[in-house]
Amino acid sequence: MWADLEPIGRDPGTGGYRRFAWTRTDHDLREWFAGECAARGLDVVEDRAGNQWGWWGDPDTTPGVVVGSHLDSVPDGGAFDGPLGVVSALATVDALRARGIEPDVPLGVVNFVDEEGARFGIACAGSRIITGALDADRARGLTDADGVSMAEAWRSAGRDPATLGRDDEALRRVAAFVELHVEQGKALAVATDGGDDLTDPARAVAIGTDIWPHGRWRIDLPGEANHAGTTRMADRRDAMLGLATVVQAARSYAVALGCVATVGKVHVVPGGVNAIPSHVRAWLDARGEREEAVRAAVDAVSEEAARFGATTAEESWTPTTTFDTGLVERLHGILPDAPLLGTGAGHDAGVLATHGVPSAMLFVRNPTGVSHSPSESAGVADCHHGVMALTAVVTALSTGKAAEPAGEHR
Ligand SMILES: [Zn+2]
């Protein structure tokens, strides 16, 4: 499966992937997915957002257990973010059959469309559309960098955008969703003593417990435009000075309060090399395990900014997304050695969990923690541990039988 996927949407220069929704590359990935499902005798159906579901058994008689992830990527993304979950889900079907296990409830393999939002700017668009979290009209009107709307992209892909929308029927078929994903940090690669350990099999796979609270804030710093050569230092009102303080404060308060904060985008007016900045607009992204810590860090940064006359406006805030407690407990019972891990990244499993679909995640160790980059990686042995863990989970959830003994996948 990896050999088939490897060339699709790969940039020959960087080695990174550009797999954007409803492009030719996306079409090739969808064809590949449908082919893999067909080869396994799974019935492929598409919901009203274009997410693909391959079913073993009929989910209209009894809701089923679903595994899978997404195949699209960020610009210049890595090979594993998304595809690891889809490949592992298909490999899990193979593993069940090799062991002669027939699920008592339908088993689904899903490929969520447009998870990264790289083309139309909204992450998890496929799951947000079917849950209604993203309004159908708004989705159809979203445009890409070339001004092409999602509705036009659908038409070019031979689809009718009028059919796009919330899909309760597709969601009713899902009794539980488990998304396996490459870890996008280093928690599993760092041993308890603080050093790197990539060999401990007990740290190859973690169980996701929740998605950290996260938000975005816009900070507007005022200044006064003037000549960079003739204005005395004492007479200047330089908006950039406030930004310097904001960037430093974001870092030091995040470290002090145990969260993460990033100023990754700024807009400088007038933006001339020889002009004193009259206005700087900066965006702060902050996330963390504890809502209070994130809030406290942002408040502290905003207070520092206020000393420069700046105003801070909240653009978005998502509280903690907790995965289904009962499902997480079951996963922990099936994989007792697996660490429990919260994550700072968003996922379709989080969107489904927020909508009330019992959902959880498994994370596979990432040796460097690098993600959203061509150098993202995962070890072959760890990927196998992931498949075995997913197989144990699916066996227990879909047959009620005890999972394979943990020793088998060591
Ligand atoms: Zn992903």
mmCIF file of C-alpha atoms and ligand atoms in Angstrom:
data_model
loop_
_atom_site.group_PDB
_atom_site.id
_atom_site.type_symbol
_atom_site.label_atom_id
_atom_site.label_comp_id
_atom_site.label_asym_id
_atom_site.label_seq_id
_atom_site.Cartn_x
_atom_site.Cartn_y
_atom_site.Cartn_z
ATOM 1 C CA MET A 1 0.000 0.000 0.000
ATOM 2 C CA TRP A 2 2.842 2.411 0.841
ATOM 3 C CA ALA A 3 4.495 1.725 -2.522
ATOM 4 C CA ASP A 4 1.244 2.665 -4.309
ATOM 5 C CA LEU A 5 0.775 5.840 -2.279
ATOM 6 C CA GLU A 6 4.372 7.024 -2.343
ATOM 7 C CA PRO A 7 4.362 8.869 -5.706
ATOM 8 C CA ILE A 8 0.847 10.355 -5.497
ATOM 9 C CA GLY A 9 1.003 14.134 -5.073
ATOM 10 C CA ARG A 10 4.692 14.162 -4.194
ATOM 11 C CA ASP A 11 6.695 17.292 -4.982
ATOM 12 C CA PRO A 12 9.880 16.124 -6.719
ATOM 13 C CA GLY A 13 11.823 19.094 -5.347
ATOM 14 C CA THR A 14 11.045 18.912 -1.648
ATOM 15 C CA GLY A 15 9.842 15.312 -1.339
ATOM 16 C CA GLY A 16 6.786 16.684 0.483
ATOM 17 C CA TYR A 17 3.153 16.018 -0.412
ATOM 18 C CA ARG A 18 0.581 18.362 -1.931
ATOM 19 C CA ARG A 19 -2.621 16.419 -1.705
ATOM 20 C CA PHE A 20 -5.418 18.963 -1.739
ATOM 21 C CA ALA A 21 -9.132 18.242 -1.717
ATOM 22 C CA TRP A 22 -10.958 17.729 -5.008
ATOM 23 C CA THR A 23 -7.836 17.956 -7.188
ATOM 24 C CA ARG A 24 -6.547 15.388 -9.657
ATOM 25 C CA THR A 25 -4.196 14.116 -6.929
ATOM 26 C CA ASP A 26 -7.116 13.752 -4.516
ATOM 27 C CA HIS A 27 -9.050 11.890 -7.221
ATOM 28 C CA ASP A 28 -6.153 9.430 -7.594
ATOM 29 C CA LEU A 29 -6.069 8.869 -3.814
ATOM 30 C CA ARG A 30 -9.826 8.294 -3.727
ATOM 31 C CA GLU A 31 -9.571 5.808 -6.593
ATOM 32 C CA TRP A 32 -6.797 4.029 -4.739
ATOM 33 C CA PHE A 33 -8.903 3.862 -1.571
ATOM 34 C CA ALA A 34 -11.961 2.551 -3.441
ATOM 35 C CA GLY A 35 -9.756 -0.056 -5.148
ATOM 36 C CA GLU A 36 -8.276 -1.268 -1.849
ATOM 37 C CA CYS A 37 -11.770 -1.547 -0.373
ATOM 38 C CA ALA A 38 -13.067 -3.409 -3.438
ATOM 39 C CA ALA A 39 -10.108 -5.802 -3.323
ATOM 40 C CA ARG A 40 -11.207 -6.686 0.226
ATOM 41 C CA GLY A 41 -14.880 -7.003 -0.695
ATOM 42 C CA LEU A 42 -15.867 -3.878 1.255
ATOM 43 C CA ASP A 43 -18.861 -1.898 -0.055
ATOM 44 C CA VAL A 44 -17.797 1.695 -0.678
ATOM 45 C CA VAL A 45 -20.369 4.403 -0.061
ATOM 46 C CA GLU A 46 -19.911 8.155 -0.039
ATOM 47 C CA ASP A 47 -21.706 10.508 2.301
ATOM 48 C CA ARG A 48 -22.931 14.034 1.539
ATOM 49 C CA ALA A 49 -19.480 15.549 2.093
ATOM 50 C CA GLY A 50 -17.724 13.023 -0.133
ATOM 51 C CA ASN A 51 -16.118 11.066 2.722
ATOM 52 C CA GLN A 52 -15.590 7.452 1.613
ATOM 53 C CA TRP A 53 -16.709 4.555 3.811
ATOM 54 C CA GLY A 54 -15.791 0.941 2.993
ATOM 55 C CA TRP A 55 -18.123 -1.422 4.856
ATOM 56 C CA TRP A 56 -17.714 -5.053 5.820
ATOM 57 C CA GLY A 57 -21.303 -5.888 6.758
ATOM 58 C CA ASP A 58 -24.421 -3.725 6.478
ATOM 59 C CA PRO A 59 -24.325 -0.667 8.776
ATOM 60 C CA ASP A 60 -28.011 0.054 8.119
ATOM 61 C CA THR A 61 -29.010 -3.021 10.141
ATOM 62 C CA THR A 62 -26.646 -2.357 13.075
ATOM 63 C CA PRO A 63 -24.277 0.584 13.552
ATOM 64 C CA GLY A 64 -20.661 -0.468 13.183
ATOM 65 C CA VAL A 65 -17.137 0.086 14.421
ATOM 66 C CA VAL A 66 -15.196 2.454 12.158
ATOM 67 C CA VAL A 67 -11.452 2.926 11.751
ATOM 68 C CA GLY A 68 -9.534 5.156 9.339
ATOM 69 C CA SER A 69 -8.299 8.725 8.898
ATOM 70 C CA HIS A 70 -7.602 10.999 5.900
ATOM 71 C CA LEU A 71 -5.430 10.953 2.755
ATOM 72 C CA ASP A 72 -5.077 14.688 2.050
ATOM 73 C CA SER A 73 -2.104 16.741 3.242
ATOM 74 C CA VAL A 74 -0.917 20.200 4.193
ATOM 75 C CA PRO A 75 1.301 21.994 1.616
ATOM 76 C CA ASP A 76 4.576 20.064 1.651
ATOM 77 C CA GLY A 77 3.249 17.559 4.168
ATOM 78 C CA GLY A 78 4.706 14.262 5.316
ATOM 79 C CA ALA A 79 3.800 10.734 4.225
ATOM 80 C CA PHE A 80 2.224 9.570 7.496
ATOM 81 C CA ASP A 81 -0.166 12.289 8.708
ATOM 82 C CA GLY A 82 -3.473 10.742 7.647
ATOM 83 C CA PRO A 83 -2.367 7.868 5.375
ATOM 84 C CA LEU A 84 -0.944 5.912 8.338
ATOM 85 C CA GLY A 85 -4.460 5.682 9.784
ATOM 86 C CA VAL A 86 -6.030 4.632 6.465
ATOM 87 C CA VAL A 87 -3.325 2.062 5.636
ATOM 88 C CA SER A 88 -3.464 0.678 9.203
ATOM 89 C CA ALA A 89 -7.258 0.372 8.993
ATOM 90 C CA LEU A 90 -7.042 -1.633 5.745
ATOM 91 C CA ALA A 91 -4.228 -3.748 7.229
ATOM 92 C CA THR A 92 -6.455 -4.392 10.241
ATOM 93 C CA VAL A 93 -9.112 -5.891 7.943
ATOM 94 C CA ASP A 94 -6.391 -8.173 6.536
ATOM 95 C CA ALA A 95 -5.180 -9.119 10.029
ATOM 96 C CA LEU A 96 -8.698 -10.036 11.181
ATOM 97 C CA ARG A 97 -9.185 -12.254 8.131
ATOM 98 C CA ALA A 98 -5.773 -13.865 8.568
ATOM 99 C CA ARG A 99 -6.875 -14.805 12.079
ATOM 100 C CA GLY A 100 -10.281 -16.010 10.916
ATOM 101 C CA ILE A 101 -12.090 -13.326 12.922
ATOM 102 C CA GLU A 102 -15.502 -12.260 11.604
ATOM 103 C CA PRO A 103 -16.922 -9.139 13.263
ATOM 104 C CA ASP A 104 -20.361 -9.486 14.880
ATOM 105 C CA VAL A 105 -21.124 -5.876 13.959
ATOM 106 C CA PRO A 106 -20.318 -4.091 10.679
ATOM 107 C CA LEU A 107 -16.747 -2.838 10.353
ATOM 108 C CA GLY A 108 -16.089 0.361 8.423
ATOM 109 C CA VAL A 109 -12.905 1.859 6.990
ATOM 110 C CA VAL A 110 -13.161 5.601 6.374
ATOM 111 C CA ASN A 111 -11.257 8.129 4.284
ATOM 112 C CA PHE A 112 -12.273 11.607 5.467
ATOM 113 C CA VAL A 113 -11.993 14.230 2.740
ATOM 114 C CA ASP A 114 -10.274 17.626 3.184
ATOM 115 C CA GLU A 115 -9.024 17.106 6.759
ATOM 116 C CA GLU A 116 -6.183 19.594 6.591
ATOM 117 C CA GLY A 117 -8.207 22.370 4.992
ATOM 118 C CA ALA A 118 -5.137 23.182 2.892
ATOM 119 C CA ARG A 119 -7.214 24.282 -0.096
ATOM 120 C CA PHE A 120 -10.317 25.976 1.341
ATOM 121 C CA GLY A 121 -9.001 27.053 4.743
ATOM 122 C CA ILE A 122 -11.295 25.044 7.031
ATOM 123 C CA ALA A 123 -9.729 22.025 8.751
ATOM 124 C CA CYS A 124 -11.764 18.811 9.079
ATOM 125 C CA ALA A 125 -14.213 20.052 6.423
ATOM 126 C CA GLY A 126 -15.429 16.526 5.605
ATOM 127 C CA SER A 127 -16.431 15.696 9.168
ATOM 128 C CA ARG A 128 -17.642 19.236 9.905
ATOM 129 C CA ILE A 129 -19.993 19.162 6.904
ATOM 130 C CA ILE A 130 -21.663 15.854 7.805
ATOM 131 C CA THR A 131 -22.068 16.845 11.478
ATOM 132 C CA GLY A 132 -23.432 20.259 10.516
ATOM 133 C CA ALA A 133 -20.577 22.045 12.308
ATOM 134 C CA LEU A 134 -19.783 23.594 8.918
ATOM 135 C CA ASP A 135 -22.887 24.965 7.228
ATOM 136 C CA ALA A 136 -23.436 23.632 3.689
ATOM 137 C CA ASP A 137 -23.890 27.076 2.110
ATOM 138 C CA ARG A 138 -20.772 28.391 3.806
ATOM 139 C CA ALA A 139 -18.795 25.315 2.658
ATOM 140 C CA ARG A 140 -19.954 25.690 -0.965
ATOM 141 C CA GLY A 141 -18.866 29.345 -0.922
ATOM 142 C CA LEU A 142 -15.354 28.789 0.496
ATOM 143 C CA THR A 143 -12.683 29.669 -2.053
ATOM 144 C CA ASP A 144 -9.141 28.482 -2.648
ATOM 145 C CA ALA A 145 -6.093 30.657 -3.417
ATOM 146 C CA ASP A 146 -7.144 30.854 -7.095
ATOM 147 C CA GLY A 147 -10.655 32.002 -6.221
ATOM 148 C CA VAL A 148 -12.221 28.620 -7.072
ATOM 149 C CA SER A 149 -15.144 27.868 -4.771
ATOM 150 C CA MET A 150 -15.744 24.486 -3.189
ATOM 151 C CA ALA A 151 -18.951 24.272 -5.245
ATOM 152 C CA GLU A 152 -16.942 24.812 -8.467
ATOM 153 C CA ALA A 153 -14.318 22.308 -7.332
ATOM 154 C CA TRP A 154 -17.109 19.766 -6.798
ATOM 155 C CA ARG A 155 -18.478 20.384 -10.284
ATOM 156 C CA SER A 156 -14.989 19.985 -11.801
ATOM 157 C CA ALA A 157 -14.699 16.696 -9.934
ATOM 158 C CA GLY A 158 -17.977 15.571 -11.526
ATOM 159 C CA ARG A 159 -20.073 15.999 -8.374
ATOM 160 C CA ASP A 160 -23.260 17.928 -7.702
ATOM 161 C CA PRO A 161 -22.590 20.558 -5.021
ATOM 162 C CA ALA A 162 -26.339 20.739 -4.264
ATOM 163 C CA THR A 163 -26.017 17.354 -2.553
ATOM 164 C CA LEU A 164 -23.341 18.624 -0.155
ATOM 165 C CA GLY A 165 -24.546 18.905 3.441
ATOM 166 C CA ARG A 166 -25.233 17.465 6.848
ATOM 167 C CA ASP A 167 -25.625 13.677 6.813
ATOM 168 C CA ASP A 168 -27.257 12.177 9.900
ATOM 169 C CA GLU A 169 -27.752 8.891 8.089
ATOM 170 C CA ALA A 170 -23.997 8.437 7.579
ATOM 171 C CA LEU A 171 -23.356 9.242 11.249
ATOM 172 C CA ARG A 172 -26.090 6.881 12.500
ATOM 173 C CA ARG A 173 -24.071 4.014 11.026
ATOM 174 C CA VAL A 174 -21.144 4.732 13.373
ATOM 175 C CA ALA A 175 -21.308 3.102 16.821
ATOM 176 C CA ALA A 176 -17.665 3.925 17.549
ATOM 177 C CA PHE A 177 -14.815 5.583 15.647
ATOM 178 C CA VAL A 178 -11.151 4.950 16.398
ATOM 179 C CA GLU A 179 -8.666 7.056 14.407
ATOM 180 C CA LEU A 180 -5.059 5.891 14.383
ATOM 181 C CA HIS A 181 -2.632 8.739 13.650
ATOM 182 C CA VAL A 182 1.094 9.385 13.671
ATOM 183 C CA GLU A 183 1.987 11.352 16.793
ATOM 184 C CA GLN A 184 2.697 14.998 15.960
ATOM 185 C CA GLY A 185 4.971 15.591 18.904
ATOM 186 C CA LYS A 186 7.696 13.756 20.797
ATOM 187 C CA ALA A 187 5.874 12.520 23.897
ATOM 188 C CA LEU A 188 6.260 8.828 23.015
ATOM 189 C CA ALA A 189 9.871 9.171 21.843
ATOM 190 C CA VAL A 190 10.966 10.725 25.129
ATOM 191 C CA ALA A 191 11.481 8.157 27.872
ATOM 192 C CA THR A 192 10.524 8.785 31.492
ATOM 193 C CA ASP A 193 14.152 9.749 32.287
ATOM 194 C CA GLY A 194 13.963 12.565 29.675
ATOM 195 C CA GLY A 195 16.238 10.956 27.052
ATOM 196 C CA ASP A 196 15.102 9.607 23.666
ATOM 197 C CA ASP A 197 14.045 5.978 23.616
ATOM 198 C CA LEU A 198 12.767 4.609 20.320
ATOM 199 C CA THR A 199 12.945 0.937 21.300
ATOM 200 C CA ASP A 200 10.545 0.556 24.225
ATOM 201 C CA PRO A 201 7.605 -1.355 22.681
ATOM 202 C CA ALA A 202 5.334 -0.152 25.473
ATOM 203 C CA ARG A 203 5.769 3.397 24.131
ATOM 204 C CA ALA A 204 5.159 2.578 20.434
ATOM 205 C CA VAL A 205 1.430 3.356 20.653
ATOM 206 C CA ALA A 206 -0.557 5.715 22.899
ATOM 207 C CA ILE A 207 -4.260 6.145 23.530
ATOM 208 C CA GLY A 208 -5.570 9.657 22.882
ATOM 209 C CA THR A 209 -7.568 11.084 25.760
ATOM 210 C CA ASP A 210 -8.436 14.565 24.580
ATOM 211 C CA ILE A 211 -7.626 17.419 22.218
ATOM 212 C CA TRP A 212 -6.198 20.392 24.028
ATOM 213 C CA PRO A 213 -8.143 23.622 24.290
ATOM 214 C CA HIS A 214 -6.863 26.052 21.661
ATOM 215 C CA GLY A 215 -7.553 29.473 20.276
ATOM 216 C CA ARG A 216 -6.435 32.331 18.051
ATOM 217 C CA TRP A 217 -6.161 35.969 18.998
ATOM 218 C CA ARG A 218 -5.580 39.083 16.889
ATOM 219 C CA ILE A 219 -3.412 41.793 18.429
ATOM 220 C CA ASP A 220 -3.453 45.316 16.952
ATOM 221 C CA LEU A 221 -0.468 47.491 17.863
ATOM 222 C CA PRO A 222 -0.667 51.197 17.037
ATOM 223 C CA GLY A 223 2.234 53.415 15.966
ATOM 224 C CA GLU A 224 2.945 56.489 13.868
ATOM 225 C CA ALA A 225 4.357 56.397 10.356
ATOM 226 C CA ASN A 226 7.426 58.510 9.863
ATOM 227 C CA HIS A 227 10.758 58.703 8.073
ATOM 228 C CA ALA A 228 13.293 56.083 9.154
ATOM 229 C CA GLY A 229 16.180 58.498 8.533
ATOM 230 C CA THR A 230 15.059 61.862 9.819
ATOM 231 C CA THR A 231 12.941 60.977 12.887
ATOM 232 C CA ARG A 232 14.900 61.160 16.151
ATOM 233 C CA MET A 233 14.715 57.959 18.225
ATOM 234 C CA ALA A 234 13.113 59.935 21.077
ATOM 235 C CA ASP A 235 10.289 61.140 18.813
ATOM 236 C CA ARG A 236 9.216 57.755 17.445
ATOM 237 C CA ARG A 237 6.069 55.739 18.045
ATOM 238 C CA ASP A 238 7.166 52.433 16.533
ATOM 239 C CA ALA A 239 4.460 49.724 16.476
ATOM 240 C CA MET A 240 7.107 47.052 15.929
ATOM 241 C CA LEU A 241 8.548 47.548 19.435
ATOM 242 C CA GLY A 242 5.285 46.381 20.941
ATOM 243 C CA LEU A 243 5.378 43.318 18.684
ATOM 244 C CA ALA A 244 8.858 42.427 19.948
ATOM 245 C CA THR A 245 7.514 42.472 23.498
ATOM 246 C CA VAL A 246 4.444 40.438 22.519
ATOM 247 C CA VAL A 247 6.589 37.733 20.884
ATOM 248 C CA GLN A 248 8.895 37.512 23.913
ATOM 249 C CA ALA A 249 5.962 37.536 26.340
ATOM 250 C CA ALA A 250 4.162 34.763 24.430
ATOM 251 C CA ARG A 251 7.191 32.562 24.804
ATOM 252 C CA SER A 252 7.994 33.290 28.449
ATOM 253 C CA TYR A 253 4.400 33.033 29.743
ATOM 254 C CA ALA A 254 3.795 29.830 27.767
ATOM 255 C CA VAL A 255 6.921 28.279 29.278
ATOM 256 C CA ALA A 256 6.035 29.506 32.773
ATOM 257 C CA LEU A 257 2.447 28.255 32.587
ATOM 258 C CA GLY A 258 3.113 24.957 30.805
ATOM 259 C CA CYS A 259 1.357 25.609 27.493
ATOM 260 C CA VAL A 260 2.441 26.519 23.939
ATOM 261 C CA ALA A 261 2.082 29.865 22.188
ATOM 262 C CA THR A 262 3.100 31.020 18.718
ATOM 263 C CA VAL A 263 3.121 34.311 16.867
ATOM 264 C CA GLY A 264 3.286 32.907 13.331
ATOM 265 C CA LYS A 265 1.714 35.634 11.242
ATOM 266 C CA VAL A 266 2.153 39.414 11.273
ATOM 267 C CA HIS A 267 1.021 42.229 9.029
ATOM 268 C CA VAL A 268 3.082 45.432 9.117
ATOM 269 C CA VAL A 269 1.789 48.802 7.859
ATOM 270 C CA PRO A 270 3.092 50.460 5.746
ATOM 271 C CA GLY A 271 5.641 47.658 5.388
ATOM 272 C CA GLY A 272 8.493 49.759 4.009
ATOM 273 C CA VAL A 273 12.155 49.246 4.867
ATOM 274 C CA ASN A 274 12.600 53.000 5.363
ATOM 275 C CA ALA A 275 9.292 53.696 7.165
ATOM 276 C CA ILE A 276 8.566 53.496 10.870
ATOM 277 C CA PRO A 277 5.685 51.012 11.264
ATOM 278 C CA SER A 278 2.379 52.798 11.962
ATOM 279 C CA HIS A 279 0.468 49.634 12.684
ATOM 280 C CA VAL A 280 1.273 45.988 13.344
ATOM 281 C CA ARG A 281 -1.351 43.268 13.394
ATOM 282 C CA ALA A 282 -0.145 39.973 14.867
ATOM 283 C CA TRP A 283 -1.884 36.655 15.407
ATOM 284 C CA LEU A 284 -1.304 34.568 18.517
ATOM 285 C CA ASP A 285 -2.039 30.830 18.568
ATOM 286 C CA ALA A 286 -2.135 29.328 22.071
ATOM 287 C CA ARG A 287 -2.916 25.805 23.240
ATOM 288 C CA GLY A 288 -2.289 23.647 26.254
ATOM 289 C CA GLU A 289 -3.424 20.826 28.431
ATOM 290 C CA ARG A 290 -5.278 23.130 30.843
ATOM 291 C CA GLU A 291 -7.734 25.803 29.744
ATOM 292 C CA GLU A 292 -6.861 28.028 32.743
ATOM 293 C CA ALA A 293 -3.164 27.963 31.788
ATOM 294 C CA VAL A 294 -3.865 28.920 28.160
ATOM 295 C CA ARG A 295 -6.238 31.683 29.274
ATOM 296 C CA ALA A 296 -3.722 32.999 31.832
ATOM 297 C CA ALA A 297 -0.906 33.058 29.259
ATOM 298 C CA VAL A 298 -3.040 34.919 26.708
ATOM 299 C CA ASP A 299 -4.241 37.399 29.364
ATOM 300 C CA ALA A 300 -0.647 38.085 30.401
ATOM 301 C CA VAL A 301 0.456 38.623 26.779
ATOM 302 C CA SER A 302 -2.506 40.887 26.176
ATOM 303 C CA GLU A 303 -1.629 42.955 29.269
ATOM 304 C CA GLU A 304 1.952 43.394 28.017
ATOM 305 C CA ALA A 305 0.560 44.418 24.634
ATOM 306 C CA ALA A 306 -1.793 46.921 26.270
ATOM 307 C CA ARG A 307 1.228 48.809 27.640
ATOM 308 C CA PHE A 308 1.885 49.705 23.982
ATOM 309 C CA GLY A 309 -1.721 50.749 23.441
ATOM 310 C CA ALA A 310 -2.596 47.470 21.736
ATOM 311 C CA THR A 311 -5.973 45.738 21.713
ATOM 312 C CA THR A 312 -6.403 41.956 21.721
ATOM 313 C CA ALA A 313 -9.430 40.297 20.102
ATOM 314 C CA GLU A 314 -10.320 36.627 20.299
ATOM 315 C CA GLU A 315 -10.848 35.159 16.817
ATOM 316 C CA SER A 316 -11.621 31.613 17.901
ATOM 317 C CA TRP A 317 -11.670 29.452 20.986
ATOM 318 C CA THR A 318 -12.252 25.706 21.203
ATOM 319 C CA PRO A 319 -12.490 24.240 24.690
ATOM 320 C CA THR A 320 -11.054 20.831 25.555
ATOM 321 C CA THR A 321 -12.440 18.058 23.334
ATOM 322 C CA THR A 322 -12.647 14.973 25.503
ATOM 323 C CA PHE A 323 -12.805 11.651 23.705
ATOM 324 C CA ASP A 324 -15.566 9.275 24.825
ATOM 325 C CA THR A 325 -14.616 8.290 28.374
ATOM 326 C CA GLY A 326 -16.153 4.826 28.142
ATOM 327 C CA LEU A 327 -14.393 4.123 24.839
ATOM 328 C CA VAL A 328 -11.049 5.399 26.150
ATOM 329 C CA GLU A 329 -11.420 3.137 29.202
ATOM 330 C CA ARG A 330 -12.153 0.158 26.957
ATOM 331 C CA LEU A 331 -9.100 0.944 24.835
ATOM 332 C CA HIS A 332 -7.019 1.145 27.990
ATOM 333 C CA GLY A 333 -8.352 -2.256 29.052
ATOM 334 C CA ILE A 334 -7.417 -3.721 25.643
ATOM 335 C CA LEU A 335 -3.980 -2.016 25.557
ATOM 336 C CA PRO A 336 -3.031 -1.779 29.252
ATOM 337 C CA ASP A 337 0.612 -0.840 28.521
ATOM 338 C CA ALA A 338 -0.231 2.089 26.232
ATOM 339 C CA PRO A 339 0.376 5.554 27.688
ATOM 340 C CA LEU A 340 -2.516 8.030 27.719
ATOM 341 C CA LEU A 341 -1.862 11.165 25.700
ATOM 342 C CA GLY A 342 -3.586 14.484 25.064
ATOM 343 C CA THR A 343 -2.817 16.275 21.804
ATOM 344 C CA GLY A 344 -2.499 19.854 20.629
ATOM 345 C CA ALA A 345 -3.632 19.033 17.067
ATOM 346 C CA GLY A 346 -7.181 18.850 15.720
ATOM 347 C CA HIS A 347 -8.605 15.687 14.105
ATOM 348 C CA ASP A 348 -11.825 14.350 12.535
ATOM 349 C CA ALA A 349 -12.155 12.129 15.640
ATOM 350 C CA GLY A 350 -12.441 15.347 17.670
ATOM 351 C CA VAL A 351 -15.188 16.715 15.411
ATOM 352 C CA LEU A 352 -17.145 13.452 15.690
ATOM 353 C CA ALA A 353 -16.597 13.341 19.475
ATOM 354 C CA THR A 354 -17.949 16.886 19.817
ATOM 355 C CA HIS A 355 -21.005 15.803 17.821
ATOM 356 C CA GLY A 356 -21.607 12.945 20.278
ATOM 357 C CA VAL A 357 -20.272 10.030 18.217
ATOM 358 C CA PRO A 358 -18.209 7.815 20.584
ATOM 359 C CA SER A 359 -14.690 8.444 19.279
ATOM 360 C CA ALA A 360 -11.110 7.902 20.383
ATOM 361 C CA MET A 361 -7.608 7.858 18.923
ATOM 362 C CA LEU A 362 -4.403 5.854 18.866
ATOM 363 C CA PHE A 363 -1.063 7.595 18.296
ATOM 364 C CA VAL A 364 1.990 5.897 16.789
ATOM 365 C CA ARG A 365 5.407 7.061 17.998
ATOM 366 C CA ASN A 366 7.133 9.724 15.880
ATOM 367 C CA PRO A 367 10.921 9.510 16.404
ATOM 368 C CA THR A 368 11.591 13.219 15.849
ATOM 369 C CA GLY A 369 8.170 14.640 16.648
ATOM 370 C CA VAL A 370 8.273 16.500 13.306
ATOM 371 C CA SER A 371 4.972 16.665 11.419
ATOM 372 C CA HIS A 372 3.474 18.809 8.626
ATOM 373 C CA SER A 373 6.899 18.537 6.977
ATOM 374 C CA PRO A 374 8.523 16.227 4.397
ATOM 375 C CA SER A 375 10.807 14.933 7.167
ATOM 376 C CA GLU A 376 7.889 13.529 9.187
ATOM 377 C CA SER A 377 8.620 9.871 9.967
ATOM 378 C CA ALA A 378 7.567 6.721 11.794
ATOM 379 C CA GLY A 379 9.502 3.475 12.273
ATOM 380 C CA VAL A 380 8.357 0.315 10.491
ATOM 381 C CA ALA A 381 8.263 -1.644 13.765
ATOM 382 C CA ASP A 382 6.187 1.081 15.419
ATOM 383 C CA CYS A 383 3.766 1.122 12.461
ATOM 384 C CA HIS A 384 3.353 -2.655 12.891
ATOM 385 C CA HIS A 385 2.658 -2.122 16.604
ATOM 386 C CA GLY A 386 0.007 0.361 15.521
ATOM 387 C CA VAL A 387 -1.705 -2.164 13.240
ATOM 388 C CA MET A 388 -1.597 -4.830 15.946
ATOM 389 C CA ALA A 389 -3.019 -2.408 18.512
ATOM 390 C CA LEU A 390 -5.800 -1.394 16.118
ATOM 391 C CA THR A 391 -6.497 -5.057 15.358
ATOM 392 C CA ALA A 392 -6.782 -5.824 19.078
ATOM 393 C CA VAL A 393 -9.130 -2.851 19.533
ATOM 394 C CA VAL A 394 -11.345 -3.770 16.571
ATOM 395 C CA THR A 395 -11.444 -7.433 17.642
ATOM 396 C CA ALA A 396 -12.638 -6.497 21.121
ATOM 397 C CA LEU A 397 -15.109 -3.830 19.985
ATOM 398 C CA SER A 398 -16.632 -5.775 17.111
ATOM 399 C CA THR A 399 -16.735 -9.313 18.490
ATOM 400 C CA GLY A 400 -16.793 -8.850 22.255
ATOM 401 C CA LYS A 401 -13.976 -11.409 22.313
ATOM 402 C CA ALA A 402 -10.824 -10.746 24.294
ATOM 403 C CA ALA A 403 -8.079 -9.087 22.306
ATOM 404 C CA GLU A 404 -5.050 -11.038 21.220
ATOM 405 C CA PRO A 405 -2.567 -11.390 24.070
ATOM 406 C CA ALA A 406 -0.331 -8.357 24.207
ATOM 407 C CA GLY A 407 2.751 -10.549 23.722
ATOM 408 C CA GLU A 408 1.777 -11.432 20.181
ATOM 409 C CA HIS A 409 2.449 -8.001 18.766
ATOM 410 C CA ARG A 410 5.710 -7.497 20.553
HETATM 411 ZN ZN ZN B 1 -3.889 14.228 10.258
#
